[in-house]
Coordinates of C-alpha atoms in Angstrom, one line a residue:
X267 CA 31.2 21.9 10.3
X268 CA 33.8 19.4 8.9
X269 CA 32.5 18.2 5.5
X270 CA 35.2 16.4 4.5
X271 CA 34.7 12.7 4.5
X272 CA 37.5 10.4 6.9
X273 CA 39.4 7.7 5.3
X274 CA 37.2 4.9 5.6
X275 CA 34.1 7.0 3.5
X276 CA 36.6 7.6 0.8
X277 CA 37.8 4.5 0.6
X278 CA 33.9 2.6 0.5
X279 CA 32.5 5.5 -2.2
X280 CA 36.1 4.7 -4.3
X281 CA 35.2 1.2 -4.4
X282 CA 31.4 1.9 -5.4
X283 CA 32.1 4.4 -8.2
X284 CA 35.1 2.2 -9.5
X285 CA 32.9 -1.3 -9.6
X286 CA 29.7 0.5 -10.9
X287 CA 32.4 2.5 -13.6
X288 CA 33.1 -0.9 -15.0
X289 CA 30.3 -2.9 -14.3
X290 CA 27.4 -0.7 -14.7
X291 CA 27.8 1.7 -18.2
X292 CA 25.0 2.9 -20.1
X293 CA 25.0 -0.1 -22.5
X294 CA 24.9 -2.9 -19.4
X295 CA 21.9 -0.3 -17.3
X296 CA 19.6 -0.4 -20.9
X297 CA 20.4 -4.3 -20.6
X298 CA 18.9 -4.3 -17.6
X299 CA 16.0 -2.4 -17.5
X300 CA 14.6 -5.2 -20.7
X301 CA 15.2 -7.8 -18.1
X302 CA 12.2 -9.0 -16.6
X303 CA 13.1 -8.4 -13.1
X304 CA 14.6 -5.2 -14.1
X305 CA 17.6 -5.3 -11.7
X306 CA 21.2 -7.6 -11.6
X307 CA 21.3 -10.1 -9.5
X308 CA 25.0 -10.0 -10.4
X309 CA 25.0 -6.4 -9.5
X310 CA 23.0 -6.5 -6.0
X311 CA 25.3 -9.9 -4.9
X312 CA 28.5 -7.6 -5.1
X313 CA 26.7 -4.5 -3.5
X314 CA 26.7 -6.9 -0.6
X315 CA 30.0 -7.8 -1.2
X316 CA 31.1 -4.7 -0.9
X317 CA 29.0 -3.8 2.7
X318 CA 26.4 -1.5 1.4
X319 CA 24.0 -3.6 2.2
X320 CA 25.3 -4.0 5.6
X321 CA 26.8 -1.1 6.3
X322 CA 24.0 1.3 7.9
X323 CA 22.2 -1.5 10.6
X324 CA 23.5 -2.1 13.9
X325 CA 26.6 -4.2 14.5
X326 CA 23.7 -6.4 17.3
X327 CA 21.8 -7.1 14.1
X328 CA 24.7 -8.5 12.1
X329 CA 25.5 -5.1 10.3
X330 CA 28.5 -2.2 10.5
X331 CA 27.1 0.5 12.7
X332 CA 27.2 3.3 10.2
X333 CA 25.0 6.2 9.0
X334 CA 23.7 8.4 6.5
X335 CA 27.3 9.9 5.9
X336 CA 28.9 6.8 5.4
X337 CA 26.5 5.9 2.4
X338 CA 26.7 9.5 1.0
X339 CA 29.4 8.7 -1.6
X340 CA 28.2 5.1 -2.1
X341 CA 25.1 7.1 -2.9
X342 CA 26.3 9.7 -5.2
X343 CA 27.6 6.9 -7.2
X344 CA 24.5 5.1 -8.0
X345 CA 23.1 8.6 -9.1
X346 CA 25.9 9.2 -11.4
X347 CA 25.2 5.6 -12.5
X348 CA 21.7 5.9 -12.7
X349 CA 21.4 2.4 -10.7
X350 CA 18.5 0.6 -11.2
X351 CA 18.6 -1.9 -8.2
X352 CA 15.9 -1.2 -5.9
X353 CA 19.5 0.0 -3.2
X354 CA 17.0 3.2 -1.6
X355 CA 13.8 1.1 -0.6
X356 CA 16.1 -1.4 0.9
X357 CA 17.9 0.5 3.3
X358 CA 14.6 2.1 4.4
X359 CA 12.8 -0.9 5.0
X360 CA 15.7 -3.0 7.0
X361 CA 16.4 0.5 8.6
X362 CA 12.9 -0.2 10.5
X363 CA 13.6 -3.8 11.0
X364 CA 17.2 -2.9 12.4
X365 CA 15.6 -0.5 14.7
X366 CA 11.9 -2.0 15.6
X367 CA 13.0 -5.5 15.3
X368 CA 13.5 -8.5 17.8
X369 CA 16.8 -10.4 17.1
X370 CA 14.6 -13.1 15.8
X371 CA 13.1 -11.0 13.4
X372 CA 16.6 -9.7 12.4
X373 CA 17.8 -13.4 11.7
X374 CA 14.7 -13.7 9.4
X375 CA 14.2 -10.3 7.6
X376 CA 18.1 -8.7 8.1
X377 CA 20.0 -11.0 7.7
X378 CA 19.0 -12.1 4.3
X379 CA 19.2 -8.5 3.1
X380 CA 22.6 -7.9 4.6
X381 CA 23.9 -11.2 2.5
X382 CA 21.9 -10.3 -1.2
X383 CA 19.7 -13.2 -1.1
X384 CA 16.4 -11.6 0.7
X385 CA 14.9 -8.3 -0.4
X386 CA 12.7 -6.1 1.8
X387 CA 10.0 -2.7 0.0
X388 CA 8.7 -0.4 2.3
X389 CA 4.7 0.3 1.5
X390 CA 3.3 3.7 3.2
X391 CA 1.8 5.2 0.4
X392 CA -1.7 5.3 0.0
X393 CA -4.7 7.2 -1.8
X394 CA -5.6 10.7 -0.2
X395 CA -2.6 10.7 1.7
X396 CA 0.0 12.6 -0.8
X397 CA 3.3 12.2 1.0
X398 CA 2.2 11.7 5.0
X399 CA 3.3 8.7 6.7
X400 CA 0.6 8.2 8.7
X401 CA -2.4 5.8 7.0
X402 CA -5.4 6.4 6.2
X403 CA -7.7 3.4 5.2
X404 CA -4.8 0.1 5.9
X405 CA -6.2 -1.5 9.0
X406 CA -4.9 -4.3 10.9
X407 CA -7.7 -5.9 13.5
X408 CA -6.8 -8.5 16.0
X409 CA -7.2 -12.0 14.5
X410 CA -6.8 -15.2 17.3
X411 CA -3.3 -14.6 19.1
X412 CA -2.1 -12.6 15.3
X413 CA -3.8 -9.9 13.1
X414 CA -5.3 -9.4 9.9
X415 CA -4.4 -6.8 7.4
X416 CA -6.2 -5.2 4.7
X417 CA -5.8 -2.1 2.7
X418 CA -3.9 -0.7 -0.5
X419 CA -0.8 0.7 -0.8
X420 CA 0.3 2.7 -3.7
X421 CA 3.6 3.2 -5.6
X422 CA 5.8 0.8 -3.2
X423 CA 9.3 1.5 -4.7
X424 CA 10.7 -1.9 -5.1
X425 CA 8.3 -4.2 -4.8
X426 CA 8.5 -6.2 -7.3
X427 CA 12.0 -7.7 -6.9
X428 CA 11.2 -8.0 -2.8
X429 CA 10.0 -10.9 -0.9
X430 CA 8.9 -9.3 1.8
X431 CA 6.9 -6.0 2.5
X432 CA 7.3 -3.7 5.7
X433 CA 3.4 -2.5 5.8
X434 CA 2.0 0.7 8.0
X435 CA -1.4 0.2 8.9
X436 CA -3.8 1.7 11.5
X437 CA -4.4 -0.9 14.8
X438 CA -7.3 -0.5 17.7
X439 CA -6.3 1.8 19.8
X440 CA -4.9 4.5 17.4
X441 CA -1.4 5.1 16.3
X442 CA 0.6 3.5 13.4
X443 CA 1.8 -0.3 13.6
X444 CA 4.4 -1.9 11.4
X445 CA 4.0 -5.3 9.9
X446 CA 6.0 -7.7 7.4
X447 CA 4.3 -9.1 5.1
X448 CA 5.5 -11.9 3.0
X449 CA 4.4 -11.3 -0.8
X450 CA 3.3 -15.2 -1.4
X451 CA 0.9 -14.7 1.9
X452 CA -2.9 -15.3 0.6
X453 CA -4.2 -12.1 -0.3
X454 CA -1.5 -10.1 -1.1
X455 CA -1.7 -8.9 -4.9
X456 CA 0.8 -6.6 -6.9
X457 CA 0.1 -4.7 -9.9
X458 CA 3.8 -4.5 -10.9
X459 CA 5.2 -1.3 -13.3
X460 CA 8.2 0.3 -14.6
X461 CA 8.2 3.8 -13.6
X462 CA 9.4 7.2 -15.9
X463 CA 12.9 6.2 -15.1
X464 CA 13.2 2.6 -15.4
X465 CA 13.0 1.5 -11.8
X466 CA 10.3 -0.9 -10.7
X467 CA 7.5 0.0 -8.2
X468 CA 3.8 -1.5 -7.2
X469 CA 0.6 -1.0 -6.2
X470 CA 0.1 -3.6 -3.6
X471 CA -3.9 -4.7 -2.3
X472 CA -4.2 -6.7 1.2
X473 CA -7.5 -8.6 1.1
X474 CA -7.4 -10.1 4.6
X475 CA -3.9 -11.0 4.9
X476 CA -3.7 -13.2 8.5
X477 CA 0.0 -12.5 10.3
X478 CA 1.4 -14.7 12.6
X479 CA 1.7 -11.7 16.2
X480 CA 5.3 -11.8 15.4
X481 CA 5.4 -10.5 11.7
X482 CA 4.5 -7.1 14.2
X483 CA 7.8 -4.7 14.1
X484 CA 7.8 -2.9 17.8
X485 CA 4.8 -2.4 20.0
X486 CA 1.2 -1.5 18.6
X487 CA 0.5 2.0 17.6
X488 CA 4.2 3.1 18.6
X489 CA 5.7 2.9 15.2
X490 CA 4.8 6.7 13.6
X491 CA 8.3 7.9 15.4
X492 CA 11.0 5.1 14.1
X493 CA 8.8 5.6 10.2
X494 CA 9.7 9.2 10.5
X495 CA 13.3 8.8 11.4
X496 CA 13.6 6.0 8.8
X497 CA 12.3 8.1 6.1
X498 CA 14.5 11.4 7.2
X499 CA 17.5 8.3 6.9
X500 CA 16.2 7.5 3.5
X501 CA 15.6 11.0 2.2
X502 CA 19.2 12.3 2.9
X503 CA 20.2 9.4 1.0
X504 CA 18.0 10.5 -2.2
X505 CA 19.5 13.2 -1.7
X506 CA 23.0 12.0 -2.0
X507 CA 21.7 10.2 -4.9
X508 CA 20.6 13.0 -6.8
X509 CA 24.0 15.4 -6.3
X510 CA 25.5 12.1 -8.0
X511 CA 22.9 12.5 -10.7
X512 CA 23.0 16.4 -11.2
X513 CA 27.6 16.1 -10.8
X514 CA 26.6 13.7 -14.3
X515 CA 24.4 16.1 -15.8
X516 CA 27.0 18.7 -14.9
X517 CA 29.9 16.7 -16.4
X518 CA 28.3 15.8 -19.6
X519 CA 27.0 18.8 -20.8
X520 CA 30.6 20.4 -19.9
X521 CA 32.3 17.8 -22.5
X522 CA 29.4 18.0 -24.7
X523 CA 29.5 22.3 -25.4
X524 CA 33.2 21.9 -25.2
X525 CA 33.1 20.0 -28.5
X526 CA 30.3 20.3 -30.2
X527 CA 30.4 23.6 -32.7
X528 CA 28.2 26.0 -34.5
X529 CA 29.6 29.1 -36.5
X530 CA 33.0 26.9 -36.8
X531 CA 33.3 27.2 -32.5
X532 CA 32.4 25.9 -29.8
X533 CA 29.3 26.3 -28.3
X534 CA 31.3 26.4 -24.9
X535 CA 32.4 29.8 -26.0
X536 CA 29.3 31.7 -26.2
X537 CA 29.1 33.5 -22.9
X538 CA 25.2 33.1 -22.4
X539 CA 26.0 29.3 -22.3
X540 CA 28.8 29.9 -19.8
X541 CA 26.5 31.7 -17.4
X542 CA 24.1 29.2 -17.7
X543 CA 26.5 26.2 -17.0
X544 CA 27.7 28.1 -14.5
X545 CA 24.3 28.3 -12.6
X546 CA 24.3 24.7 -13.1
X547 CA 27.1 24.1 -11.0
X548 CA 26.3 26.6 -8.2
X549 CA 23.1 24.8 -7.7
X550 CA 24.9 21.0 -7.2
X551 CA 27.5 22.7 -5.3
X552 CA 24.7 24.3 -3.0
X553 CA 22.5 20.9 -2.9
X554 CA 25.9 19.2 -1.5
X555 CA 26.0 21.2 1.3
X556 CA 22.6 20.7 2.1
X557 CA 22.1 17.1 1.8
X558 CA 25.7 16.5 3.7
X559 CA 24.5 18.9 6.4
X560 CA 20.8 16.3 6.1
X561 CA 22.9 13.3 6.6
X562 CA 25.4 14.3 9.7
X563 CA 22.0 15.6 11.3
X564 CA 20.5 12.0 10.8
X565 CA 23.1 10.7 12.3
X566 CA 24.1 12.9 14.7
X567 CA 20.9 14.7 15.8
X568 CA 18.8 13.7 19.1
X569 CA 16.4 16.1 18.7
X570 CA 13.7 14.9 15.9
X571 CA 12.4 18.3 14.8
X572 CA 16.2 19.7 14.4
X573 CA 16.2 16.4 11.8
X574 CA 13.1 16.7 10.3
X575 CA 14.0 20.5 9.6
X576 CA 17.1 19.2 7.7
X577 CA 16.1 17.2 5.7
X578 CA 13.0 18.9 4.6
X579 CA 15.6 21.4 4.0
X580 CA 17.9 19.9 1.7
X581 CA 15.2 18.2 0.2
X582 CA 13.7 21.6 -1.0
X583 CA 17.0 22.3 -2.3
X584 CA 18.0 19.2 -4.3
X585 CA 14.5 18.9 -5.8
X586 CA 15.0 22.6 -7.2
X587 CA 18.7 22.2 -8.1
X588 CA 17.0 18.8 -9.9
X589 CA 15.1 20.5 -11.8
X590 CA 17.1 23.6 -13.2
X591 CA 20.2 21.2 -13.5
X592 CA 17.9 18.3 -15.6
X593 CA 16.3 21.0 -18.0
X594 CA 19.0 22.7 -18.6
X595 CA 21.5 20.1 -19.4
X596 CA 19.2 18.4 -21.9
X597 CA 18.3 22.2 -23.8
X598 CA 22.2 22.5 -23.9
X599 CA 22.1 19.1 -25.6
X600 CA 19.7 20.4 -28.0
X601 CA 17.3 17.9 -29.3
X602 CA 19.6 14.5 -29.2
X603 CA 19.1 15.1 -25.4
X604 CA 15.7 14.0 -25.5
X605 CA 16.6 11.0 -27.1
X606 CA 16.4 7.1 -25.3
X607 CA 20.3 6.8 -27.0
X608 CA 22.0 9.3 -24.6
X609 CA 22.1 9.0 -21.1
X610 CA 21.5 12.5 -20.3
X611 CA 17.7 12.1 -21.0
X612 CA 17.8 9.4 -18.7
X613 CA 19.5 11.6 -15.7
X614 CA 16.8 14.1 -16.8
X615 CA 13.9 11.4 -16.2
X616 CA 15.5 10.4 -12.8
X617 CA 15.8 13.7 -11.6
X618 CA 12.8 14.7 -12.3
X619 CA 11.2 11.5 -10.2
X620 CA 13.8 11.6 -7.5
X621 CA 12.2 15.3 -7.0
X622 CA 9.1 14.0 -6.4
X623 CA 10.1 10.9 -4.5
X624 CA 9.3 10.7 -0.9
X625 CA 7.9 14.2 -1.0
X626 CA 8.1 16.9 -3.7
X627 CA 9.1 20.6 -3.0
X628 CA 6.3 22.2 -1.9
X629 CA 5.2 19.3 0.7
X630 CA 8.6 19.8 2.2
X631 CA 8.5 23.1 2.6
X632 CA 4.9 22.9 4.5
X633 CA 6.7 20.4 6.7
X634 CA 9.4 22.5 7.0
X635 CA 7.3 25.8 8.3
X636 CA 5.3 23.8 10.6
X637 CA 8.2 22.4 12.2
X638 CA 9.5 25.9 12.9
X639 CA 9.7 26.6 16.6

């Protein structure tokens, strides 16, 4: 398999890493992350600027036509970054509009995202379900010619710079239904936090929310197959985020134990260090591969289960590499790499949440045995 990226790719993930590398250092992120929104809107107009925001929905809805692969370096990027904006939940949620979506509901929902004035959050999550898509207790009943929803949805990445929610609930007739949900609708209520590594998330209660019929993405009870793939779109892409993040850790704590000294050397030279750094980078290395060969089979891949297996796959891989790359970077540091002043304890803290995002190891690997055939 060719992993090299064309042109185009190279030219897209130059133009990300260059804006964010003088637009987005450590001093302007901590800026942000006190704001009350706790994103740019400075920062997420010129991400649309720049296509990312248009880039992976269908040239009929108004976008580019691109994939997984196109957003890997774009990705990588906002890991090394550490970016803040809520990029991930967007792309999932208009992936399902893109896909599910009437063009009317693309002019409404799409094509405000694809511009940076309109912001979607996708809300799945919800209590006894762990990481499975389908819900458990969110119900949507038939309500006059629309429906009413009601239910609570738990750590919606997101949310709380959106204006509109893509919702799973359960509908008569079994199977899973998608709905949008506009956040000033009566009933909807958010209990807003910053999570461990300064992004912004929600818990989100539906008290009876009454939807027009079409806020309804795709046909009732027929939407459990276009979540899946939009989540296997959306987990290649963490993992593309979190190679940029561990390549960071990687680079930093190379500079750092060439320079800093005990004994009158540097600490570079101890040869315990070097094997350990050295395991650092054979573990990135390994979750490249992975997560490129996740992305060319979202893109590529007709067969769901060969997908599914992939991703699960490299998301196994890049939540372990997360974790040996995070702690060890931050011991090399020694104690100032605990501290809120360098950025390496930041990496560490979005590592470590980007492991359990959308699944943690060991749920991934349960999907992954269970989709063995």
């Amino acid at each position: 398999m060719n992993f090299d990226l064309n042109d185009e790719q190279r030219q897209l993930a130059d133009s990300v890493a260059r804006f964010l590398n003088e637009r987005y250092d450590f001093e302007a992120r901590k800026h942000i992350i006190r704001s009350d929104s706790g994103m740019s809107d400075a920062v997420w107009q010129q991400l649309a600027e720049l296509g990312i925001l248009s880039l992976p929905f269908s040239e009929a809805a108004g976008g580019f036509g691109g994939g997984a692969v196109d957003l890997m370096g774009a990705m990588q990027s906002a890991g090394v970054a550490l970016l803040v904006e809520p990029l991930l939940p967007n792309l999932l949620a208009g992936r399902l509009v893109d896909r599910q979506g009437t063009p009317a509901q693309h002019a409404a929902w799409l094509a405000p995202l694809m511009d940076g004035s309109g912001r979607l959050a996708l809300a799945t999550g919800e209590d006894g379900t762990r990481y499975q898509l389908a819900p458990l207790a969110t119900r949507a009943t038939r309500e006059g010619q629309g429906w009413k929803l009601s239910g609570i949805k738990r750590v919606v990445w997101g949310a709380p710079q959106a204006q509109h929610l893509v919702v799973s609930a359960g509908t008569d007739g079994g199977g899973v239904s998608l709905f949008v949900v506009p956040f000033n609708a009566p009933g909807v209520q958010l209990s807003a936090y910053r999570t461990m590594c300064n992004q912004r998330a929600a818990d989100v209660r539906l008290d009876d929310v009454v939807l027009d019929s079409d806020a309804m993405l795709g046909a009732p009870g027929e939407s459990l197959a276009a979540l899946e793939a939009a989540m296997d779109f959306g987990l290649a892409l963490l993992c593309a985020e979190g190679v940029g993040a561990m390549q960071y850790a990687n680079d930093t704590t190379l500079e750092y134990i060439k320079t800093r000294k005990q004994f009158g050397v540097a600490i570079g030279s101890f040869q315990v260090l070097q094997h350990r750094m050295v395991d650092m980078v054979i573990a990135t290395e390994q979750a490249r591969s992975m997560c490129f060969l996740a992305c060319s089979k979202v893109d590529g891949s007709t067969d769901p289960v060969e997908r599914a297996r992939a991703v699960s796959a490299a998301k196994i891989k890049v939540a372990d590499a997360a974790r040996l790359v995070s702690q060890e970077a931050v011991q090399m540091h020694g104690g100032i790499g605990m501290t809120d002043e360098l950025k390496v304890s930041h990496t560490f803290r979005r590592l470590t949440m980007l492991a359990q995002q959308y699944g943690d190891a060991d749920h991934h690997l349960e999907r992954f045995a269970a989709l063995d055939r």
